[in-house]
Amino acid sequence: MPRAWGSSVLVVLAAIAAVGCAPALPPLTAGGATPRPTTAAPVQLERAAPTATAPVALDGPIGPTGLFEPAAWPRACAVLDDTGLRTVLPGTGRIARKPRAGEMTVFGVGRASTVQVPEASCDIGVELPDKDFDPAGGYNEYALTVEIRIAGTPEMVAQNRRDPSGDERPTVLDGTSCLSRSSAQELTCTTSRVEFSVRRGSIGIPNPIDREAVIRYVHDGRTEVFRRDGGVPEVERRNRYETEVVLPEFARVILRNLGS
């Protein structure tokens, strides 16, 4: 990842089978050496907006499988829009997006059905102060995965909704049933028409400015610092925090845009 930029930034990512590419971003302006702060800026985390920031229509044609026709499938890049992202991460600068296609298989009455979805997920790069940012979606320290797993009739969604498995824990987010799995930093929520997941993937690279902390969050007036030298217990503590505090704010943006 390039390290010669005047300020580092943070990335959010999402993934399935790759199709498409990130939109062109304006190049960073080259300049002389700039004095760097001795402590990295924290990630300011806010609550999601109380209303939809980009309502997603769920009135497209339904195919014989009970799923939305591919052209009417909710677009993953639309459900977590720029405005919604900025309500949760107000320090956001540029945003890079990469849509991903996917093949979805669900079970109906006595048979399986498969549909090719043009935008089942979306890679989203979010620029924040003093965090590494790679608009090409390369190796970086912050990743977010958003995936539309099912979209169709209430009957089809109910029949194919995820049941808890492994260390998944049922939870409720603003009246919507979800599954929380901190080991994978994943939150899966099911509405009457859509099931989606938000997954946080971290590779734990220390911030080049602040060698003491992997990441700092400020949320509801409290600062949480997750250190890179705390071993497995510290990793597990951060995973729980991001699954129980960070991911729900992104999920709320999606739920409100889906009308839930």
mmCIF file of C-alpha atoms in Angstrom:
data_model
loop_
_atom_site.group_PDB
_atom_site.id
_atom_site.type_symbol
_atom_site.label_atom_id
_atom_site.label_comp_id
_atom_site.label_asym_id
_atom_site.label_seq_id
_atom_site.Cartn_x
_atom_site.Cartn_y
_atom_site.Cartn_z
ATOM 1 C CA MET A 1 0.000 0.000 0.000
ATOM 2 C CA PRO A 2 1.347 3.464 -0.782
ATOM 3 C CA ARG A 3 2.799 5.172 2.290
ATOM 4 C CA ALA A 4 4.046 8.417 0.725
ATOM 5 C CA TRP A 5 0.820 10.338 0.840
ATOM 6 C CA GLY A 6 0.545 13.478 2.958
ATOM 7 C CA SER A 7 -2.008 11.914 5.257
ATOM 8 C CA SER A 8 -3.069 8.344 5.873
ATOM 9 C CA VAL A 9 -6.682 7.280 5.719
ATOM 10 C CA LEU A 10 -9.140 4.446 6.536
ATOM 11 C CA VAL A 11 -10.830 1.877 4.269
ATOM 12 C CA VAL A 12 -14.118 0.070 4.401
ATOM 13 C CA LEU A 13 -14.453 -3.038 2.077
ATOM 14 C CA ALA A 14 -17.083 -5.549 0.943
ATOM 15 C CA ALA A 15 -16.698 -8.825 -1.088
ATOM 16 C CA ILE A 16 -18.158 -11.724 -3.171
ATOM 17 C CA ALA A 17 -17.115 -12.905 -6.705
ATOM 18 C CA ALA A 18 -15.419 -9.936 -8.345
ATOM 19 C CA VAL A 19 -16.971 -7.976 -11.192
ATOM 20 C CA GLY A 20 -16.534 -4.315 -12.034
ATOM 21 C CA CYS A 21 -13.926 -1.897 -10.801
ATOM 22 C CA ALA A 22 -13.627 1.072 -8.504
ATOM 23 C CA PRO A 23 -14.586 4.413 -9.993
ATOM 24 C CA ALA A 24 -11.810 6.811 -10.824
ATOM 25 C CA LEU A 25 -10.845 9.043 -7.932
ATOM 26 C CA PRO A 26 -9.122 12.410 -8.117
ATOM 27 C CA PRO A 27 -5.388 11.984 -7.508
ATOM 28 C CA LEU A 28 -3.921 13.174 -4.261
ATOM 29 C CA THR A 29 -1.991 16.392 -4.636
ATOM 30 C CA ALA A 30 1.754 15.899 -4.366
ATOM 31 C CA GLY A 31 3.577 18.200 -2.000
ATOM 32 C CA GLY A 32 6.533 18.604 0.271
ATOM 33 C CA ALA A 33 7.019 16.907 3.595
ATOM 34 C CA THR A 34 4.360 17.815 6.145
ATOM 35 C CA PRO A 35 4.911 17.529 9.907
ATOM 36 C CA ARG A 36 2.937 14.509 11.119
ATOM 37 C CA PRO A 37 1.044 14.400 14.401
ATOM 38 C CA THR A 38 2.437 12.155 17.102
ATOM 39 C CA THR A 39 -0.934 10.544 17.828
ATOM 40 C CA ALA A 40 -3.359 9.238 15.227
ATOM 41 C CA ALA A 41 -6.784 10.836 15.002
ATOM 42 C CA PRO A 42 -9.523 8.600 16.433
ATOM 43 C CA VAL A 43 -12.372 7.283 14.331
ATOM 44 C CA GLN A 44 -15.420 9.379 15.243
ATOM 45 C CA LEU A 45 -18.444 7.077 15.231
ATOM 46 C CA GLU A 46 -21.938 8.602 15.286
ATOM 47 C CA ARG A 47 -25.410 7.127 15.383
ATOM 48 C CA ALA A 48 -27.103 6.488 12.047
ATOM 49 C CA ALA A 49 -29.587 9.059 10.783
ATOM 50 C CA PRO A 50 -33.104 8.431 12.149
ATOM 51 C CA THR A 51 -34.633 8.371 8.665
ATOM 52 C CA ALA A 52 -33.689 6.907 5.288
ATOM 53 C CA THR A 53 -30.860 8.670 3.474
ATOM 54 C CA ALA A 54 -31.488 6.927 0.119
ATOM 55 C CA PRO A 55 -34.768 4.937 0.101
ATOM 56 C CA VAL A 56 -34.517 1.709 -1.911
ATOM 57 C CA ALA A 57 -37.616 0.709 -3.877
ATOM 58 C CA LEU A 58 -38.646 -2.912 -3.371
ATOM 59 C CA ASP A 59 -41.465 -2.893 -5.917
ATOM 60 C CA GLY A 60 -39.691 -4.450 -8.908
ATOM 61 C CA PRO A 61 -40.841 -7.599 -10.716
ATOM 62 C CA ILE A 62 -40.619 -10.947 -8.924
ATOM 63 C CA GLY A 63 -39.479 -13.970 -10.929
ATOM 64 C CA PRO A 64 -41.006 -17.448 -10.819
ATOM 65 C CA THR A 65 -38.500 -18.410 -8.103
ATOM 66 C CA GLY A 66 -39.970 -15.869 -5.677
ATOM 67 C CA LEU A 67 -36.818 -13.761 -5.928
ATOM 68 C CA PHE A 68 -36.607 -10.314 -7.459
ATOM 69 C CA GLU A 69 -35.644 -10.388 -11.102
ATOM 70 C CA PRO A 70 -31.910 -9.609 -11.407
ATOM 71 C CA ALA A 71 -32.564 -6.106 -12.757
ATOM 72 C CA ALA A 72 -34.780 -5.351 -9.738
ATOM 73 C CA TRP A 73 -32.457 -6.861 -7.116
ATOM 74 C CA PRO A 74 -31.531 -4.227 -4.500
ATOM 75 C CA ARG A 75 -28.100 -2.821 -5.310
ATOM 76 C CA ALA A 76 -25.581 -3.287 -2.512
ATOM 77 C CA CYS A 77 -23.863 -0.006 -3.377
ATOM 78 C CA ALA A 78 -27.194 1.795 -2.970
ATOM 79 C CA VAL A 79 -28.331 0.416 0.384
ATOM 80 C CA LEU A 80 -25.299 1.917 2.163
ATOM 81 C CA ASP A 81 -25.108 5.258 0.375
ATOM 82 C CA ASP A 82 -22.596 8.099 0.730
ATOM 83 C CA THR A 83 -24.859 10.233 2.913
ATOM 84 C CA GLY A 84 -25.603 7.300 5.197
ATOM 85 C CA LEU A 85 -21.910 6.509 5.529
ATOM 86 C CA ARG A 86 -21.143 10.104 6.434
ATOM 87 C CA THR A 87 -23.781 10.161 9.166
ATOM 88 C CA VAL A 88 -21.960 7.256 10.843
ATOM 89 C CA LEU A 89 -18.402 8.396 10.009
ATOM 90 C CA PRO A 90 -18.620 12.208 9.856
ATOM 91 C CA GLY A 91 -14.915 12.587 9.112
ATOM 92 C CA THR A 92 -15.352 10.898 5.731
ATOM 93 C CA GLY A 93 -13.586 12.459 2.735
ATOM 94 C CA ARG A 94 -13.569 10.611 -0.588
ATOM 95 C CA ILE A 95 -15.513 7.395 -1.118
ATOM 96 C CA ALA A 96 -14.572 4.677 -3.616
ATOM 97 C CA ARG A 97 -17.015 1.909 -4.591
ATOM 98 C CA LYS A 98 -16.606 -1.399 -6.404
ATOM 99 C CA PRO A 99 -19.778 -3.412 -7.166
ATOM 100 C CA ARG A 100 -19.576 -7.201 -7.108
ATOM 101 C CA ALA A 101 -21.753 -9.726 -8.916
ATOM 102 C CA GLY A 102 -22.911 -12.906 -7.228
ATOM 103 C CA GLU A 103 -24.831 -16.116 -7.797
ATOM 104 C CA MET A 104 -27.615 -16.609 -5.280
ATOM 105 C CA THR A 105 -29.160 -20.033 -4.632
ATOM 106 C CA VAL A 106 -32.290 -20.400 -2.503
ATOM 107 C CA PHE A 107 -34.703 -23.230 -1.773
ATOM 108 C CA GLY A 108 -38.350 -23.178 -2.730
ATOM 109 C CA VAL A 109 -40.936 -25.936 -2.511
ATOM 110 C CA GLY A 110 -38.956 -29.077 -3.261
ATOM 111 C CA ARG A 111 -36.299 -27.426 -5.433
ATOM 112 C CA ALA A 112 -33.417 -24.997 -5.465
ATOM 113 C CA SER A 113 -33.392 -21.824 -7.565
ATOM 114 C CA THR A 114 -30.375 -19.803 -8.659
ATOM 115 C CA VAL A 115 -30.231 -16.235 -9.889
ATOM 116 C CA GLN A 116 -27.272 -14.228 -11.185
ATOM 117 C CA VAL A 117 -27.238 -10.865 -9.402
ATOM 118 C CA PRO A 118 -25.323 -7.981 -11.039
ATOM 119 C CA GLU A 119 -24.603 -6.164 -7.775
ATOM 120 C CA ALA A 120 -24.957 -8.477 -4.813
ATOM 121 C CA SER A 121 -22.212 -6.721 -2.844
ATOM 122 C CA CYS A 122 -20.130 -3.569 -2.887
ATOM 123 C CA ASP A 123 -16.551 -2.681 -1.950
ATOM 124 C CA ILE A 124 -16.549 0.731 -0.303
ATOM 125 C CA GLY A 125 -13.404 2.709 0.444
ATOM 126 C CA VAL A 126 -13.865 5.538 2.942
ATOM 127 C CA GLU A 127 -11.242 8.225 3.437
ATOM 128 C CA LEU A 128 -10.794 9.408 7.022
ATOM 129 C CA PRO A 129 -8.074 11.564 8.578
ATOM 130 C CA ASP A 130 -4.804 9.839 9.491
ATOM 131 C CA LYS A 131 -5.869 6.390 8.284
ATOM 132 C CA ASP A 132 -4.507 4.383 5.364
ATOM 133 C CA PHE A 133 -6.637 4.577 2.223
ATOM 134 C CA ASP A 134 -6.218 2.573 -0.976
ATOM 135 C CA PRO A 135 -8.889 3.471 -3.565
ATOM 136 C CA ALA A 136 -8.021 0.353 -5.562
ATOM 137 C CA GLY A 137 -9.241 -1.799 -2.675
ATOM 138 C CA GLY A 138 -5.868 -3.286 -1.792
ATOM 139 C CA TYR A 139 -4.338 -4.327 1.490
ATOM 140 C CA ASN A 140 -5.432 -1.970 4.228
ATOM 141 C CA GLU A 141 -6.356 -1.981 7.862
ATOM 142 C CA TYR A 142 -10.136 -1.503 7.743
ATOM 143 C CA ALA A 143 -12.629 -3.495 5.682
ATOM 144 C CA LEU A 144 -16.424 -3.660 5.561
ATOM 145 C CA THR A 145 -18.433 -6.262 3.628
ATOM 146 C CA VAL A 146 -22.048 -5.570 2.664
ATOM 147 C CA GLU A 147 -23.942 -8.369 0.936
ATOM 148 C CA ILE A 148 -27.570 -8.747 -0.143
ATOM 149 C CA ARG A 149 -28.111 -12.444 0.565
ATOM 150 C CA ILE A 150 -31.822 -12.813 -0.316
ATOM 151 C CA ALA A 151 -34.347 -10.437 -1.899
ATOM 152 C CA GLY A 152 -37.856 -11.427 -2.882
ATOM 153 C CA THR A 153 -41.257 -12.345 -1.530
ATOM 154 C CA PRO A 154 -41.796 -12.569 2.240
ATOM 155 C CA GLU A 155 -42.422 -16.309 1.822
ATOM 156 C CA MET A 156 -39.135 -16.892 -0.004
ATOM 157 C CA VAL A 157 -37.159 -14.776 2.472
ATOM 158 C CA ALA A 158 -38.743 -16.527 5.469
ATOM 159 C CA GLN A 159 -38.038 -19.957 3.995
ATOM 160 C CA ASN A 160 -34.358 -19.160 3.382
ATOM 161 C CA ARG A 161 -33.510 -16.941 6.338
ATOM 162 C CA ARG A 162 -30.395 -17.847 8.260
ATOM 163 C CA ASP A 163 -30.701 -19.852 11.457
ATOM 164 C CA PRO A 164 -28.079 -19.408 14.188
ATOM 165 C CA SER A 165 -25.053 -21.663 13.747
ATOM 166 C CA GLY A 166 -21.710 -21.959 15.471
ATOM 167 C CA ASP A 167 -21.125 -18.922 17.667
ATOM 168 C CA GLU A 168 -23.848 -16.785 16.060
ATOM 169 C CA ARG A 169 -26.075 -15.070 18.605
ATOM 170 C CA PRO A 170 -29.651 -13.908 17.898
ATOM 171 C CA THR A 171 -30.150 -10.224 18.549
ATOM 172 C CA VAL A 172 -32.685 -7.524 17.676
ATOM 173 C CA LEU A 173 -31.745 -4.242 16.027
ATOM 174 C CA ASP A 174 -34.454 -1.576 15.973
ATOM 175 C CA GLY A 175 -37.134 -4.266 15.928
ATOM 176 C CA THR A 176 -35.437 -6.360 13.206
ATOM 177 C CA SER A 177 -34.151 -9.888 13.846
ATOM 178 C CA CYS A 178 -30.402 -10.200 13.339
ATOM 179 C CA LEU A 179 -27.595 -12.675 13.980
ATOM 180 C CA SER A 180 -24.375 -11.414 15.552
ATOM 181 C CA ARG A 181 -21.084 -13.284 15.211
ATOM 182 C CA SER A 182 -18.132 -11.502 16.797
ATOM 183 C CA SER A 183 -15.550 -14.094 15.737
ATOM 184 C CA ALA A 184 -16.220 -13.085 12.125
ATOM 185 C CA GLN A 185 -17.204 -9.482 12.934
ATOM 186 C CA GLU A 186 -20.473 -10.054 11.077
ATOM 187 C CA LEU A 187 -24.060 -8.908 11.530
ATOM 188 C CA THR A 188 -26.839 -10.506 9.434
ATOM 189 C CA CYS A 189 -30.326 -8.952 9.494
ATOM 190 C CA THR A 190 -33.557 -10.178 7.926
ATOM 191 C CA THR A 191 -36.471 -7.950 6.949
ATOM 192 C CA SER A 192 -39.690 -9.159 5.328
ATOM 193 C CA ARG A 193 -38.215 -8.732 1.818
ATOM 194 C CA VAL A 194 -34.426 -8.753 2.188
ATOM 195 C CA GLU A 195 -31.687 -10.506 4.130
ATOM 196 C CA PHE A 196 -28.325 -8.736 4.211
ATOM 197 C CA SER A 197 -25.051 -8.976 6.075
ATOM 198 C CA VAL A 198 -22.479 -6.416 7.173
ATOM 199 C CA ARG A 199 -19.086 -7.883 7.927
ATOM 200 C CA ARG A 200 -16.019 -6.117 9.279
ATOM 201 C CA GLY A 201 -12.696 -7.605 8.185
ATOM 202 C CA SER A 202 -9.548 -6.355 9.887
ATOM 203 C CA ILE A 203 -5.949 -7.336 9.265
ATOM 204 C CA GLY A 204 -4.617 -5.406 12.219
ATOM 205 C CA ILE A 205 -1.928 -3.265 10.592
ATOM 206 C CA PRO A 206 -0.669 -0.649 13.070
ATOM 207 C CA ASN A 207 -1.360 2.901 12.067
ATOM 208 C CA PRO A 208 1.916 4.355 10.713
ATOM 209 C CA ILE A 209 1.423 7.484 12.834
ATOM 210 C CA ASP A 210 0.495 5.885 16.140
ATOM 211 C CA ARG A 211 2.516 2.738 16.836
ATOM 212 C CA GLU A 212 0.827 2.163 20.186
ATOM 213 C CA ALA A 213 -2.765 1.619 19.096
ATOM 214 C CA VAL A 214 -4.321 -0.319 16.239
ATOM 215 C CA ILE A 215 -7.379 1.892 16.230
ATOM 216 C CA ARG A 216 -9.228 4.367 18.455
ATOM 217 C CA TYR A 217 -12.992 4.868 18.389
ATOM 218 C CA VAL A 218 -14.972 7.729 19.892
ATOM 219 C CA HIS A 219 -18.662 6.893 20.323
ATOM 220 C CA ASP A 220 -21.218 8.523 22.641
ATOM 221 C CA GLY A 221 -18.441 10.543 24.247
ATOM 222 C CA ARG A 222 -16.347 7.490 25.127
ATOM 223 C CA THR A 223 -12.975 6.621 23.611
ATOM 224 C CA GLU A 224 -12.046 2.979 23.094
ATOM 225 C CA VAL A 225 -8.410 2.168 22.318
ATOM 226 C CA PHE A 226 -7.505 -1.235 20.901
ATOM 227 C CA ARG A 227 -3.819 -1.995 21.137
ATOM 228 C CA ARG A 228 -1.810 -4.184 18.816
ATOM 229 C CA ASP A 229 0.280 -5.715 21.580
ATOM 230 C CA GLY A 230 -2.531 -7.240 23.660
ATOM 231 C CA GLY A 231 -2.621 -10.655 22.009
ATOM 232 C CA VAL A 232 -5.750 -12.746 21.494
ATOM 233 C CA PRO A 233 -7.772 -11.221 24.386
ATOM 234 C CA GLU A 234 -7.381 -7.739 22.885
ATOM 235 C CA VAL A 235 -8.321 -8.970 19.414
ATOM 236 C CA GLU A 236 -11.439 -10.623 20.828
ATOM 237 C CA ARG A 237 -12.339 -7.452 22.748
ATOM 238 C CA ARG A 238 -12.080 -5.359 19.595
ATOM 239 C CA ASN A 239 -14.066 -7.911 17.588
ATOM 240 C CA ARG A 240 -16.889 -7.723 20.135
ATOM 241 C CA TYR A 241 -16.856 -3.920 20.126
ATOM 242 C CA GLU A 242 -16.955 -3.646 16.363
ATOM 243 C CA THR A 243 -19.682 -6.286 16.068
ATOM 244 C CA GLU A 244 -21.840 -4.876 18.866
ATOM 245 C CA VAL A 245 -21.205 -1.121 18.471
ATOM 246 C CA VAL A 246 -19.776 -0.291 15.026
ATOM 247 C CA LEU A 247 -21.597 -2.667 12.661
ATOM 248 C CA PRO A 248 -25.089 -1.908 14.038
ATOM 249 C CA GLU A 249 -24.761 1.738 12.950
ATOM 250 C CA PHE A 250 -24.071 0.691 9.345
ATOM 251 C CA ALA A 251 -26.874 -1.886 9.559
ATOM 252 C CA ARG A 252 -29.294 0.842 10.729
ATOM 253 C CA VAL A 253 -28.515 2.896 7.610
ATOM 254 C CA ILE A 254 -29.332 -0.135 5.461
ATOM 255 C CA LEU A 255 -32.500 -0.992 7.387
ATOM 256 C CA ARG A 256 -33.860 2.539 7.055
ATOM 257 C CA ASN A 257 -33.052 2.674 3.366
ATOM 258 C CA LEU A 258 -34.902 -0.633 2.929
ATOM 259 C CA GLY A 259 -37.911 0.835 4.710
ATOM 260 C CA SER A 260 -37.526 -1.268 7.861
#
